[in-house]
């Protein structure tokens, strides 16, 4: 495993922990809206706004220079799944808005979208960790790996100041503690 793919796999550990939390929330008849809001924030800013940015703006374009296509094959599948994940998050957010306005039936929409997101991401992460990242490791030199990892670190610093992704990890940890995870 290269350092850059290891960095992405480390993000996956935290995203999977967030998914564990989502699955508990999705099973609640009357979920805590502040926790749902926190989950949406963490997905949008950590899973999508931090992790997927590293993939979509750095790793995937690199892979295209090594013959991978963004139109077909593993990179295209990952891009499609990122978009599908965003649709689920939009559904969670829209359901939350309705739920807060008193529409208790919206809890079902929230739960369905959380379950859809969690099912998608568990499969997605498995494909990345076990297939795409292993293929990336094969076509990446040590110099490539260093450059990619440096770019990942630049994303962290430019978007999230000195904390990088650490604040997100702490917030996931705080939320997980409330659910005994």
mmCIF file with all atom_site columns, N, CA and C in Angstrom, residues 3-4 140-151:
data_model
loop_
_atom_site.group_PDB
_atom_site.id
_atom_site.type_symbol
_atom_site.label_atom_id
_atom_site.label_alt_id
_atom_site.label_comp_id
_atom_site.label_asym_id
_atom_site.label_entity_id
_atom_site.label_seq_id
_atom_site.pdbx_PDB_ins_code
_atom_site.Cartn_x
_atom_site.Cartn_y
_atom_site.Cartn_z
_atom_site.occupancy
_atom_site.B_iso_or_equiv
_atom_site.pdbx_formal_charge
_atom_site.auth_seq_id
_atom_site.auth_comp_id
_atom_site.auth_asym_id
_atom_site.auth_atom_id
_atom_site.pdbx_PDB_model_num
ATOM 1  N N  . UNK A 1 3   ? 1.510  5.406  0.472  1.00 0.00 ? 3   UNK A N  1
ATOM 2  C CA . UNK A 1 3   ? 1.093  6.359  1.502  1.00 0.00 ? 3   UNK A CA 1
ATOM 3  C C  . UNK A 1 3   ? -0.192 7.084  1.127  1.00 0.00 ? 3   UNK A C  1
ATOM 4  N N  . UNK A 1 4   ? -0.338 7.425  -0.143 1.00 0.00 ? 4   UNK A N  1
ATOM 5  C CA . UNK A 1 4   ? -1.528 8.178  -0.563 1.00 0.00 ? 4   UNK A CA 1
ATOM 6  C C  . UNK A 1 4   ? -2.791 7.319  -0.488 1.00 0.00 ? 4   UNK A C  1
ATOM 7  N N  . UNK A 1 140 ? 1.548  3.509  -9.601 1.00 0.00 ? 140 UNK A N  1
ATOM 8  C CA . UNK A 1 140 ? 2.083  4.692  -8.940 1.00 0.00 ? 140 UNK A CA 1
ATOM 9  C C  . UNK A 1 140 ? 3.528  4.455  -8.500 1.00 0.00 ? 140 UNK A C  1
ATOM 10 N N  . UNK A 1 141 ? 4.414  5.322  -8.952 1.00 0.00 ? 141 UNK A N  1
ATOM 11 C CA . UNK A 1 141 ? 5.798  5.236  -8.486 1.00 0.00 ? 141 UNK A CA 1
ATOM 12 C C  . UNK A 1 141 ? 5.900  5.870  -7.093 1.00 0.00 ? 141 UNK A C  1
ATOM 13 N N  . UNK A 1 142 ? 7.042  5.721  -6.462 1.00 0.00 ? 142 UNK A N  1
ATOM 14 C CA . UNK A 1 142 ? 7.248  6.353  -5.148 1.00 0.00 ? 142 UNK A CA 1
ATOM 15 C C  . UNK A 1 142 ? 7.172  7.876  -5.278 1.00 0.00 ? 142 UNK A C  1
ATOM 16 N N  . UNK A 1 143 ? 7.718  8.412  -6.375 1.00 0.00 ? 143 UNK A N  1
ATOM 17 C CA . UNK A 1 143 ? 7.638  9.867  -6.595 1.00 0.00 ? 143 UNK A CA 1
ATOM 18 C C  . UNK A 1 143 ? 6.188  10.305 -6.795 1.00 0.00 ? 143 UNK A C  1
ATOM 19 N N  . UNK A 1 144 ? 5.442  9.542  -7.585 1.00 0.00 ? 144 UNK A N  1
ATOM 20 C CA . UNK A 1 144 ? 4.011  9.844  -7.778 1.00 0.00 ? 144 UNK A CA 1
ATOM 21 C C  . UNK A 1 144 ? 3.300  9.866  -6.426 1.00 0.00 ? 144 UNK A C  1
ATOM 22 N N  . UNK A 1 145 ? 3.577  8.843  -5.625 1.00 0.00 ? 145 UNK A N  1
ATOM 23 C CA . UNK A 1 145 ? 2.939  8.716  -4.316 1.00 0.00 ? 145 UNK A CA 1
ATOM 24 C C  . UNK A 1 145 ? 3.244  9.941  -3.453 1.00 0.00 ? 145 UNK A C  1
ATOM 25 N N  . UNK A 1 146 ? 4.482  10.370 -3.429 1.00 0.00 ? 146 UNK A N  1
ATOM 26 C CA . UNK A 1 146 ? 4.875  11.539 -2.627 1.00 0.00 ? 146 UNK A CA 1
ATOM 27 C C  . UNK A 1 146 ? 4.170  12.803 -3.103 1.00 0.00 ? 146 UNK A C  1
ATOM 28 N N  . UNK A 1 147 ? 4.077  12.963 -4.410 1.00 0.00 ? 147 UNK A N  1
ATOM 29 C CA . UNK A 1 147 ? 3.419  14.147 -4.977 1.00 0.00 ? 147 UNK A CA 1
ATOM 30 C C  . UNK A 1 147 ? 1.925  14.135 -4.642 1.00 0.00 ? 147 UNK A C  1
ATOM 31 N N  . UNK A 1 148 ? 1.295  12.987 -4.800 1.00 0.00 ? 148 UNK A N  1
ATOM 32 C CA . UNK A 1 148 ? -0.139 12.870 -4.508 1.00 0.00 ? 148 UNK A CA 1
ATOM 33 C C  . UNK A 1 148 ? -0.403 13.129 -3.032 1.00 0.00 ? 148 UNK A C  1
ATOM 34 N N  . UNK A 1 149 ? 0.397  12.538 -2.162 1.00 0.00 ? 149 UNK A N  1
ATOM 35 C CA . UNK A 1 149 ? 0.215  12.747 -0.724 1.00 0.00 ? 149 UNK A CA 1
ATOM 36 C C  . UNK A 1 149 ? 0.419  14.216 -0.363 1.00 0.00 ? 149 UNK A C  1
ATOM 37 N N  . UNK A 1 150 ? 1.391  14.857 -0.980 1.00 0.00 ? 150 UNK A N  1
ATOM 38 C CA . UNK A 1 150 ? 1.622  16.291 -0.743 1.00 0.00 ? 150 UNK A CA 1
ATOM 39 C C  . UNK A 1 150 ? 0.404  17.115 -1.166 1.00 0.00 ? 150 UNK A C  1
ATOM 40 N N  . UNK A 1 151 ? -0.181 16.747 -2.279 1.00 0.00 ? 151 UNK A N  1
ATOM 41 C CA . UNK A 1 151 ? -1.393 17.437 -2.737 1.00 0.00 ? 151 UNK A CA 1
ATOM 42 C C  . UNK A 1 151 ? -2.555 17.202 -1.772 1.00 0.00 ? 151 UNK A C  1
#
